[in-house]
PDB file of C-alpha atoms and ligand atoms in Angstrom:
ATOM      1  CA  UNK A  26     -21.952   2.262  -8.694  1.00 97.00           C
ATOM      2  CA  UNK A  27     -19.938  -0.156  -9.875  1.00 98.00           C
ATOM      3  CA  UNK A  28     -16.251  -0.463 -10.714  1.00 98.00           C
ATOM      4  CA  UNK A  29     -12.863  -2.276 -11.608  1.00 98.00           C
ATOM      5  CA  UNK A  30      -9.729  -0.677 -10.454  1.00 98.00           C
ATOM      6  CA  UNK A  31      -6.864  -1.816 -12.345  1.00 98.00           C
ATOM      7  CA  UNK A  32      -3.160  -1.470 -11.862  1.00 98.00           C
ATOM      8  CA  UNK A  33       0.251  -3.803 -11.004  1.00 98.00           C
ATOM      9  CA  UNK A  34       1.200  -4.814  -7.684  1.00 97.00           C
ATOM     10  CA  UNK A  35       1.639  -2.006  -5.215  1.00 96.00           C
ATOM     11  CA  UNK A  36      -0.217   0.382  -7.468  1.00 98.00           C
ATOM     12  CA  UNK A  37      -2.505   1.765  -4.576  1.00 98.00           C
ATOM     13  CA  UNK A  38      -5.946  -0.632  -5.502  1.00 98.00           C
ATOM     14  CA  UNK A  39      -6.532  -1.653  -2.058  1.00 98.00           C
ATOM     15  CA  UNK A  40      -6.041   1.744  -0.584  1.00 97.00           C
ATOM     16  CA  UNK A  41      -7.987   3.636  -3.411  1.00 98.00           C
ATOM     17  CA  UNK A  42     -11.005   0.753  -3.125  1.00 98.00           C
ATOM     18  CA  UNK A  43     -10.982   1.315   1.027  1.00 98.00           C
ATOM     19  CA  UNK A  44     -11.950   5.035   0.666  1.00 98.00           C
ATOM     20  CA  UNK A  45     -14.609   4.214  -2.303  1.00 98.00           C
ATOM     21  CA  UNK A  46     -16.096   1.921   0.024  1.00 98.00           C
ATOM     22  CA  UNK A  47     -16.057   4.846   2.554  1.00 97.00           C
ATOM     23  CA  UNK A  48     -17.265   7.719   0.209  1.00 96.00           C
ATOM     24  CA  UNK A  49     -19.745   5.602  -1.888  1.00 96.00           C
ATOM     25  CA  UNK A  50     -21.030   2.912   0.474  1.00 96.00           C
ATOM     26  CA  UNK A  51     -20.143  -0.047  -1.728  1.00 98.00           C
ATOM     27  CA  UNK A  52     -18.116  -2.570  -1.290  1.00 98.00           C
ATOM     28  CA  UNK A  53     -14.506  -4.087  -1.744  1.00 98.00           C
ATOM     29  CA  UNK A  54     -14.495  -7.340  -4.292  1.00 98.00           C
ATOM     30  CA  UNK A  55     -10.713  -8.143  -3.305  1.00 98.00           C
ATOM     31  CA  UNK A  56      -9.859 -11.727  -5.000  1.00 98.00           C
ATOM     32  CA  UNK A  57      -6.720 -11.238  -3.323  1.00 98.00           C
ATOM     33  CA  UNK A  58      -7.615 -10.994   0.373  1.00 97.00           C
ATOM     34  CA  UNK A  59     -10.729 -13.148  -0.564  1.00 98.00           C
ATOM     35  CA  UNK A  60      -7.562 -16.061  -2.075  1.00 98.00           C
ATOM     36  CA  UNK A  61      -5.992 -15.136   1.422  1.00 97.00           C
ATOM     37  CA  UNK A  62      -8.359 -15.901   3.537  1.00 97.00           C
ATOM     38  CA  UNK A  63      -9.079 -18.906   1.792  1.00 98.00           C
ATOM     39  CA  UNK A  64      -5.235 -19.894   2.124  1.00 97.00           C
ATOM     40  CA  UNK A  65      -5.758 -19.183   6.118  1.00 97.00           C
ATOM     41  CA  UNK A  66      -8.661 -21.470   5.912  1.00 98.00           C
ATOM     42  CA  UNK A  67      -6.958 -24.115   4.210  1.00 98.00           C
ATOM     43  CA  UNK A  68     -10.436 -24.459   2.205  1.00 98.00           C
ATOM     44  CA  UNK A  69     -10.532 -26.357  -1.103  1.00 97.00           C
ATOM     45  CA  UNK A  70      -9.602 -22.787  -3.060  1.00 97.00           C
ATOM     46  CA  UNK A  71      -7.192 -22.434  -0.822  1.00 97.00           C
ATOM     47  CA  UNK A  72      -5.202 -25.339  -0.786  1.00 97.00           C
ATOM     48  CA  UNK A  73      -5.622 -25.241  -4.922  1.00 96.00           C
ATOM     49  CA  UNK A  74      -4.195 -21.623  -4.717  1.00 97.00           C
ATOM     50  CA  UNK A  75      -1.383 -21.361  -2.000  1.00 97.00           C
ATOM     51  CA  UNK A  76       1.517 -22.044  -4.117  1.00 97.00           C
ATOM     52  CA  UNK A  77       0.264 -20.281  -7.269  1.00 97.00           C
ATOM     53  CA  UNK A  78       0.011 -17.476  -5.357  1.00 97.00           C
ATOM     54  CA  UNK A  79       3.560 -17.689  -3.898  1.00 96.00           C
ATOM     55  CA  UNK A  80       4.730 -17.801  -7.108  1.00 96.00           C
ATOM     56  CA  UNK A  81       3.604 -14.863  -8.349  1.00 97.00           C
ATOM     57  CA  UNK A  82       1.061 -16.447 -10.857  1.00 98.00           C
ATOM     58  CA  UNK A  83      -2.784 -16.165 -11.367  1.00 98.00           C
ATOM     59  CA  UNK A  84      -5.186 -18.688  -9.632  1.00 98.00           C
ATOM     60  CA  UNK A  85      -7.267 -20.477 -12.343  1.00 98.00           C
ATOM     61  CA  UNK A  86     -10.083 -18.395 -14.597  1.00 98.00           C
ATOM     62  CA  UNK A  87     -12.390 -20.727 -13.965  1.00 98.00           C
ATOM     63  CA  UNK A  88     -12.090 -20.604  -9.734  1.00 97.00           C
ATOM     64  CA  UNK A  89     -11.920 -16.837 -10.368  1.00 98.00           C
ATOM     65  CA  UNK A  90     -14.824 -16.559 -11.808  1.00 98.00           C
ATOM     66  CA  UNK A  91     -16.981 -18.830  -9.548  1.00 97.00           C
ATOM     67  CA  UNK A  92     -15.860 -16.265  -6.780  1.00 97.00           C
ATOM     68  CA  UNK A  93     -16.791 -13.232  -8.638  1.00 98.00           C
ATOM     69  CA  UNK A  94     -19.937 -14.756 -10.297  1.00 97.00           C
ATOM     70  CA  UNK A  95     -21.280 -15.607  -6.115  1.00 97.00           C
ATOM     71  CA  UNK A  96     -20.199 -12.741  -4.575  1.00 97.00           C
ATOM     72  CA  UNK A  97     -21.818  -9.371  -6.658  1.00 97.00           C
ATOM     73  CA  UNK A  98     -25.290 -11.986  -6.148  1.00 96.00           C
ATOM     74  CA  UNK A  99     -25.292 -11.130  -1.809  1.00 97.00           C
ATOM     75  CA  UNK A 100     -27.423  -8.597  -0.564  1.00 97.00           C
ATOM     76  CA  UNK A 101     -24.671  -6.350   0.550  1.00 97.00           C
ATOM     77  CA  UNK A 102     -23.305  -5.574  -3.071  1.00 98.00           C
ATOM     78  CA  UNK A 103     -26.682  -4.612  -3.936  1.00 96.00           C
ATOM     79  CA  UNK A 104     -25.446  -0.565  -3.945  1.00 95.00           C
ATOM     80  CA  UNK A 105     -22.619  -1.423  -5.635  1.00 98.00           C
ATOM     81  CA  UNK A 106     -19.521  -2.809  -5.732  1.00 98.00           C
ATOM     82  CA  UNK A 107     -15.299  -2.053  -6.572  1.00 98.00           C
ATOM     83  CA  UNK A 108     -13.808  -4.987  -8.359  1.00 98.00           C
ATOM     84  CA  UNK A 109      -9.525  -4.818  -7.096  1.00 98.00           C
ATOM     85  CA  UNK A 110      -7.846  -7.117  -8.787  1.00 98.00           C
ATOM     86  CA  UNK A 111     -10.269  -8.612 -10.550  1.00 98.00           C
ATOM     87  CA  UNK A 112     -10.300  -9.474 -13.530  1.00 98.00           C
ATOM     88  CA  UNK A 113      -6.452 -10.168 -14.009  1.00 98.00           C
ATOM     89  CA  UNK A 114      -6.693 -11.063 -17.942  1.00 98.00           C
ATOM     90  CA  UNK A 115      -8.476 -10.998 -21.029  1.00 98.00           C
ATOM     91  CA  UNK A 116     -10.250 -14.934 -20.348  1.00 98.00           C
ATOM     92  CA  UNK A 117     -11.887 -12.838 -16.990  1.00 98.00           C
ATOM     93  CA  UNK A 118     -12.939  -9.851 -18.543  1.00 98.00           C
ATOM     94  CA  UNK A 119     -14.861 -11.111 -21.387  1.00 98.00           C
ATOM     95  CA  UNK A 120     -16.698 -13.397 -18.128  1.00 98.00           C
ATOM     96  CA  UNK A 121     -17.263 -10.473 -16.617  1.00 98.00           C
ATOM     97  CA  UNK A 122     -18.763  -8.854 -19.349  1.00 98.00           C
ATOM     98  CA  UNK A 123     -20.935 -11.838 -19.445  1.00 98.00           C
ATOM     99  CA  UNK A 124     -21.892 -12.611 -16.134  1.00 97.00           C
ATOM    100  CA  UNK A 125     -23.137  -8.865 -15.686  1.00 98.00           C
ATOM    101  CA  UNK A 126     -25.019  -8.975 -18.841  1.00 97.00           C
ATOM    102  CA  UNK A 127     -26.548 -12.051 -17.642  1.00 97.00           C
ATOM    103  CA  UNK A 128     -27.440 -10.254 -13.960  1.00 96.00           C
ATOM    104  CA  UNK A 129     -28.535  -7.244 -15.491  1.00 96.00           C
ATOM    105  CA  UNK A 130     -25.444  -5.101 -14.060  1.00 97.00           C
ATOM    106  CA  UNK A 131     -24.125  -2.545 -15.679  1.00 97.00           C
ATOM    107  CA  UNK A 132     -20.270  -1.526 -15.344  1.00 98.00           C
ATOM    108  CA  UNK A 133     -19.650   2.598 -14.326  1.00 98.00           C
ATOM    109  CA  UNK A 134     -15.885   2.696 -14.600  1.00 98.00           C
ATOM    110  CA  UNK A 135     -12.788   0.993 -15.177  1.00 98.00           C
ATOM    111  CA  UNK A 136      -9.995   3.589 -13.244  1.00 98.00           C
ATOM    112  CA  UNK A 137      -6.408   2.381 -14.020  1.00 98.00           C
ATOM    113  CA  UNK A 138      -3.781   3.330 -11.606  1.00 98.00           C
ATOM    114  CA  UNK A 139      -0.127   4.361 -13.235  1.00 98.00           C
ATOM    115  CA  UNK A 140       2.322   3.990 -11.174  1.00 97.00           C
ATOM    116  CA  UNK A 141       6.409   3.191 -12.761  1.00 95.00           C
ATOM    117  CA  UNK A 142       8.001  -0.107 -11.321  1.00 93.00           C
ATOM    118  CA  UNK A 143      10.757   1.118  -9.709  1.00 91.00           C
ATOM    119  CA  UNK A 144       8.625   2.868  -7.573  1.00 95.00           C
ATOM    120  CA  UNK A 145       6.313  -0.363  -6.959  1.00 95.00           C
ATOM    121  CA  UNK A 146       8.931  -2.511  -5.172  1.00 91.00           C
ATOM    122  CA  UNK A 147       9.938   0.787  -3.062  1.00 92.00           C
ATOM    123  CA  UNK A 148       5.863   0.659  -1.638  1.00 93.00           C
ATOM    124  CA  UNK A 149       6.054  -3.187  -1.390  1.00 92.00           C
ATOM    125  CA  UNK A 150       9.297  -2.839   0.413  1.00 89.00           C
ATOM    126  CA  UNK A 151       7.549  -0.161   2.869  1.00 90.00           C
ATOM    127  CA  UNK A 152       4.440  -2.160   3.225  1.00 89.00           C
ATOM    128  CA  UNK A 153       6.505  -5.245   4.650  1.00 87.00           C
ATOM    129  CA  UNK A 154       7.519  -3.167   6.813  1.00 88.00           C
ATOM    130  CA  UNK A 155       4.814  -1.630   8.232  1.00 88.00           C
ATOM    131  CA  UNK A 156       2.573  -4.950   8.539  1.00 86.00           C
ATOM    132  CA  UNK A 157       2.602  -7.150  11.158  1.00 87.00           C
ATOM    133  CA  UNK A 158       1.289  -9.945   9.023  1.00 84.00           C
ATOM    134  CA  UNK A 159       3.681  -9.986   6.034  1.00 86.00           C
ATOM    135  CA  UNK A 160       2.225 -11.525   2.351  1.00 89.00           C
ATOM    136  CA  UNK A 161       4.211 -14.802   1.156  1.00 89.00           C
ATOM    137  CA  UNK A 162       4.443 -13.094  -2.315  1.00 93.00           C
ATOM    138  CA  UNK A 163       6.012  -9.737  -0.827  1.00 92.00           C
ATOM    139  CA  UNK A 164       9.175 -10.776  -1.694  1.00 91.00           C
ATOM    140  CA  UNK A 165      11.977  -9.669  -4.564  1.00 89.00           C
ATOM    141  CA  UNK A 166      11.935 -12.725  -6.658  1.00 91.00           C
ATOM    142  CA  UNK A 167       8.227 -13.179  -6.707  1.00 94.00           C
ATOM    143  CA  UNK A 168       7.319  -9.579  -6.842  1.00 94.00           C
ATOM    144  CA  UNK A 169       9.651  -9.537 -10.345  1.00 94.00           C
ATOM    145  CA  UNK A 170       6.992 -12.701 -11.128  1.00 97.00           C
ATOM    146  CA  UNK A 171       3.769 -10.286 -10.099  1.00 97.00           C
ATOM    147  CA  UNK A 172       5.198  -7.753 -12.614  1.00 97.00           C
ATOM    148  CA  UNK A 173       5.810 -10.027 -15.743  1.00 97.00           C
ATOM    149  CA  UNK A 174       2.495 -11.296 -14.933  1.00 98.00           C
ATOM    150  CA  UNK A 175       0.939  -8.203 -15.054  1.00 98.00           C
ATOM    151  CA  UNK A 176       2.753  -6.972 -18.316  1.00 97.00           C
ATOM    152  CA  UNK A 177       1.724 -10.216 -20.091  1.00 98.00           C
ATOM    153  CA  UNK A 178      -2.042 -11.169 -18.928  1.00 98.00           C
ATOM    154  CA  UNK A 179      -3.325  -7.975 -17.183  1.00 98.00           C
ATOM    155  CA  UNK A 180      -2.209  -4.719 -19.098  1.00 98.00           C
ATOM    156  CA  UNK A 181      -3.849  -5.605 -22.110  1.00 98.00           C
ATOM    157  CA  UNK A 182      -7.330  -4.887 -20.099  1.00 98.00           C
ATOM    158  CA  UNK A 183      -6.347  -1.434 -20.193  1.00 98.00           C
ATOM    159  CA  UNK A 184      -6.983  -1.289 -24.520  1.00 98.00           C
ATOM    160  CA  UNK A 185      -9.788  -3.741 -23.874  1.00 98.00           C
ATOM    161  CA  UNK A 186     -11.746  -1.336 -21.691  1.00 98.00           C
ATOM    162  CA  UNK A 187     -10.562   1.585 -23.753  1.00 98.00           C
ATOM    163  CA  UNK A 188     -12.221   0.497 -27.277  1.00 98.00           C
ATOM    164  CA  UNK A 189     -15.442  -0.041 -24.187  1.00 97.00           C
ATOM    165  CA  UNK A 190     -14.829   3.509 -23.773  1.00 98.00           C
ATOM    166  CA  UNK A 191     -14.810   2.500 -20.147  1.00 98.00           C
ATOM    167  CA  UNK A 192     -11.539   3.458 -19.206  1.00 98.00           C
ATOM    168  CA  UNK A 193     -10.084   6.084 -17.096  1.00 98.00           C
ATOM    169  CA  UNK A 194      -6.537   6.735 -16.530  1.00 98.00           C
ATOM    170  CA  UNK A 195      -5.159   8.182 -13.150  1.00 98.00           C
ATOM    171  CA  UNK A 196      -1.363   9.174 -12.148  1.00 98.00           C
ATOM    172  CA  UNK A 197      -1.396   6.380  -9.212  1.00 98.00           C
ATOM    173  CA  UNK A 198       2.328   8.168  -8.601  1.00 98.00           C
ATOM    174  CA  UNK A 199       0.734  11.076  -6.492  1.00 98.00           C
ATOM    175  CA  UNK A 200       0.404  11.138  -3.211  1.00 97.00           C
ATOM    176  CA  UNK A 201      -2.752   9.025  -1.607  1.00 98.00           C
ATOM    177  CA  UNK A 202      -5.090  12.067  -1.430  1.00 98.00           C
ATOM    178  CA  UNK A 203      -4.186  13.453  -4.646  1.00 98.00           C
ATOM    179  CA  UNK A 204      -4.852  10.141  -6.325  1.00 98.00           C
ATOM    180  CA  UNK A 205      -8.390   9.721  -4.279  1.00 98.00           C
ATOM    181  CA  UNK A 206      -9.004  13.465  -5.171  1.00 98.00           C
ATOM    182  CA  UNK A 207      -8.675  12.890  -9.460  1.00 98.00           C
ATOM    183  CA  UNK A 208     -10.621   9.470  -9.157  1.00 98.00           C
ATOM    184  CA  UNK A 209     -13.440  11.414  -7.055  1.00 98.00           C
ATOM    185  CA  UNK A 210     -13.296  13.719  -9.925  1.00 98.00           C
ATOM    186  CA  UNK A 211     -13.860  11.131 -12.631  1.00 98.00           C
ATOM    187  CA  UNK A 212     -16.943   9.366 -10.865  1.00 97.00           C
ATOM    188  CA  UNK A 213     -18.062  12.561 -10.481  1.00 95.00           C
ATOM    189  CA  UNK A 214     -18.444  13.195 -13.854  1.00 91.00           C
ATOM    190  CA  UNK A 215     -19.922   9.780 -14.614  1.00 89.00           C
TER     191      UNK A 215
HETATM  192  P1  LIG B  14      -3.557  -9.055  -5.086  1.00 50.24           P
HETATM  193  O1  LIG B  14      -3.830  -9.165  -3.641  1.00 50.24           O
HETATM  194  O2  LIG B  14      -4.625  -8.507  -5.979  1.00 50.24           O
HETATM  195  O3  LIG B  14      -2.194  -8.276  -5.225  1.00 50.24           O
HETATM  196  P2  LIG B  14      -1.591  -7.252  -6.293  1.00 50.24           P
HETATM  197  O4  LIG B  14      -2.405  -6.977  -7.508  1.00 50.24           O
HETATM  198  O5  LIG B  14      -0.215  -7.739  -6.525  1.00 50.24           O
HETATM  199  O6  LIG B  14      -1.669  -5.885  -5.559  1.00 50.24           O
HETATM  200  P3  LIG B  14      -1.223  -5.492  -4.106  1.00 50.24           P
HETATM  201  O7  LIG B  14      -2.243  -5.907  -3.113  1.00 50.24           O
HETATM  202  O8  LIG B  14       0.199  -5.907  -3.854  1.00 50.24           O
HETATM  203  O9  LIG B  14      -1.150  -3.917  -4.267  1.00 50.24           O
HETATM  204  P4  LIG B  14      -2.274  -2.789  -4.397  1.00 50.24           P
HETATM  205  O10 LIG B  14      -2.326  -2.284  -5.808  1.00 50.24           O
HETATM  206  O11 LIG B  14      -3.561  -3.192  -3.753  1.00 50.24           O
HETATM  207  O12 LIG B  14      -1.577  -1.646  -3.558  1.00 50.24           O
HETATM  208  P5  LIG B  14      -1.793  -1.213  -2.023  1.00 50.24           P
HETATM  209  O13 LIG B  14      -2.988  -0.331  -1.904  1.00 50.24           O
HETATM  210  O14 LIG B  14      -1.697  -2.387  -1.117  1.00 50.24           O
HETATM  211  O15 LIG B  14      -3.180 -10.503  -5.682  1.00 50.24           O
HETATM  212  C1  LIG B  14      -2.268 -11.362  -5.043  1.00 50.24           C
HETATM  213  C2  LIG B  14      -2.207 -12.691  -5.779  1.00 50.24           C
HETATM  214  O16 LIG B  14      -3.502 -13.342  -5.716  1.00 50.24           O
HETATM  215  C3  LIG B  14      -1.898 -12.620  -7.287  1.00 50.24           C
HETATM  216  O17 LIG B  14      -0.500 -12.567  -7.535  1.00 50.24           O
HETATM  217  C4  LIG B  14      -2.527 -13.926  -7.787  1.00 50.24           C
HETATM  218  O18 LIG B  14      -1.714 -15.051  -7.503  1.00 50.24           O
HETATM  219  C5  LIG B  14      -3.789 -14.047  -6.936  1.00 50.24           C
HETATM  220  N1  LIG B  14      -4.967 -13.412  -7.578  1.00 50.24           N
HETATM  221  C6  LIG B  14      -5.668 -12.336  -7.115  1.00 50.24           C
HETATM  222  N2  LIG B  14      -6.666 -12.030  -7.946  1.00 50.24           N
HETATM  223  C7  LIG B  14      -6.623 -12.929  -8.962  1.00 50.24           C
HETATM  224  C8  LIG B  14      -7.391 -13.112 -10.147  1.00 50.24           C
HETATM  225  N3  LIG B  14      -8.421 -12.303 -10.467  1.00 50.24           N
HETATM  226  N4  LIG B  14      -7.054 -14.150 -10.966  1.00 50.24           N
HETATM  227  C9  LIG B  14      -6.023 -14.979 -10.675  1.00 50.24           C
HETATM  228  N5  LIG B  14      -5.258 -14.846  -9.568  1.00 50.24           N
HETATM  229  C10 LIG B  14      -5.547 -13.823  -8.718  1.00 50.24           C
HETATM  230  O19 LIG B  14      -0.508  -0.277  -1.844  1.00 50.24           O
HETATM  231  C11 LIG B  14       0.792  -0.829  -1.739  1.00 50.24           C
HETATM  232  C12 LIG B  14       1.630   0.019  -0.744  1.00 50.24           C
HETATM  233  O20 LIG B  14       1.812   1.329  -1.284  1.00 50.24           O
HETATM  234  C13 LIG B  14       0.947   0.203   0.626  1.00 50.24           C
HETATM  235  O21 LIG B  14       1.924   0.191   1.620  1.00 50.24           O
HETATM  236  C14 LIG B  14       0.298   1.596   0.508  1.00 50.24           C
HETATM  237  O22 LIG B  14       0.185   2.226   1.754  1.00 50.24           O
HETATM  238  C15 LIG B  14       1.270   2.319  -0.413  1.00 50.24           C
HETATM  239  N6  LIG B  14       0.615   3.313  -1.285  1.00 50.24           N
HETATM  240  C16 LIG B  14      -0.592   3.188  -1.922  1.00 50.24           C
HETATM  241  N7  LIG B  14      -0.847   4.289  -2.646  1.00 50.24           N
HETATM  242  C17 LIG B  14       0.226   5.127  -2.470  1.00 50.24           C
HETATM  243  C18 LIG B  14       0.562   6.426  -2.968  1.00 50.24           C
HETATM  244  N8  LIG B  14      -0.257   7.087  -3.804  1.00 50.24           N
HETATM  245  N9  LIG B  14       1.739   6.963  -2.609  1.00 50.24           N
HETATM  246  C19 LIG B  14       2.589   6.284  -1.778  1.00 50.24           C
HETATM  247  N10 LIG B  14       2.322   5.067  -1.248  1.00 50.24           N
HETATM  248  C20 LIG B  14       1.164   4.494  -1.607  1.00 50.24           C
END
């Protein structure tokens, strides 16, 4: 199986793509924590993407893609993978679309989490508080960047994916099971 699970900051990608991984035995394609660990690193992509990221802003299509492109080719994506956060605009997508056309791959699913802002920075706000390793972008100002970013570059995926028929919409504003439950649901039907 393979899938993109799309949705602004906070939305619930990460923990939705966790129990996928769990249920379906595929695996997690964060860019995110793959950029982070990078940053930790200090490798090349990490160096190029430290301050982009602490400003709230996308990391270069064409680093993005190099990632992605490497990654679904390991053995251990062979069953299948979730894309979370990636791809982040309409540049990525149409690689996407390319790259798997090119590798034979076909895309399942593209499950969009809704979820209103005001109750984003709440989660945010709760997740600093729970971690003990807290995210240089989990703050106000750059969180209000993550959002504008997202309205801008990444919602427009959602009628992209749509006119794919490919798209799947979920009410991300329920609580974690409930969410989990309706996407279960959808690949279900697939
Ligand atoms: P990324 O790491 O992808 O961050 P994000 O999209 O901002 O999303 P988050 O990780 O903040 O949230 P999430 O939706 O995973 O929610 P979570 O499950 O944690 O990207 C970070 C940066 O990297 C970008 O800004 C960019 O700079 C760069 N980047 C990454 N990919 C890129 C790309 N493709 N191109 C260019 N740049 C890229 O949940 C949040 C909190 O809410 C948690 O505490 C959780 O427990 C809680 N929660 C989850 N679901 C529920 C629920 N249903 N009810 C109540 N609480 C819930």
């Amino acid at each position: 199986m393979r899938l993109i699970i799309l949705g602004p900051p906070g939305s619930g990608k990460g923990t939705q793509s966790t129990r996928l991984v769990e249920k379906y035995g595929i695996v997690q394609l964060s860019t995110g924590d793959m950029l982070r660990a990078a940053v930790k690193e200090e490798t090349e992509v990490g160096l190029k993407a430290k301050d982009v990221m602490g400003r709230g802003e996308l990391v270069s299509d064409d680093i993005m893609v190099s990632i992605i492109s490497d990654r679904v080719e390991k053995p251990d994506c062979k069953n299948g993978f979730v894309l979370d956060g990636f791809p982040r605009n309409i540049a990525q997508a149409e690689a996407l679309e390319k790259l798997m056309d090119e590798k034979e791959l076909n895309l399942d699913s593209v499950i969009e989490l809704e979820v209103d802002e005001t109750i984003l920075q709440d989660r945010i706000e709760s997740r600093k508080e729970q971690s003990t390793d807290v995210r240089s972008d989990d703050n106000v100002e750059t969180l209000k960047n993550r959002l504008e970013v997202y309205r801008a570059q990444t919602a427009p995926l959602t009628k992209y994916y749509d006119e794919r028929n490919k798209l799947r919409r979920v009410n991300g504003m329920q609580d974690v099971d409930q969410v989990t439950k309706q996407i279960d649901d959808i690949l279900s039907d697939l």
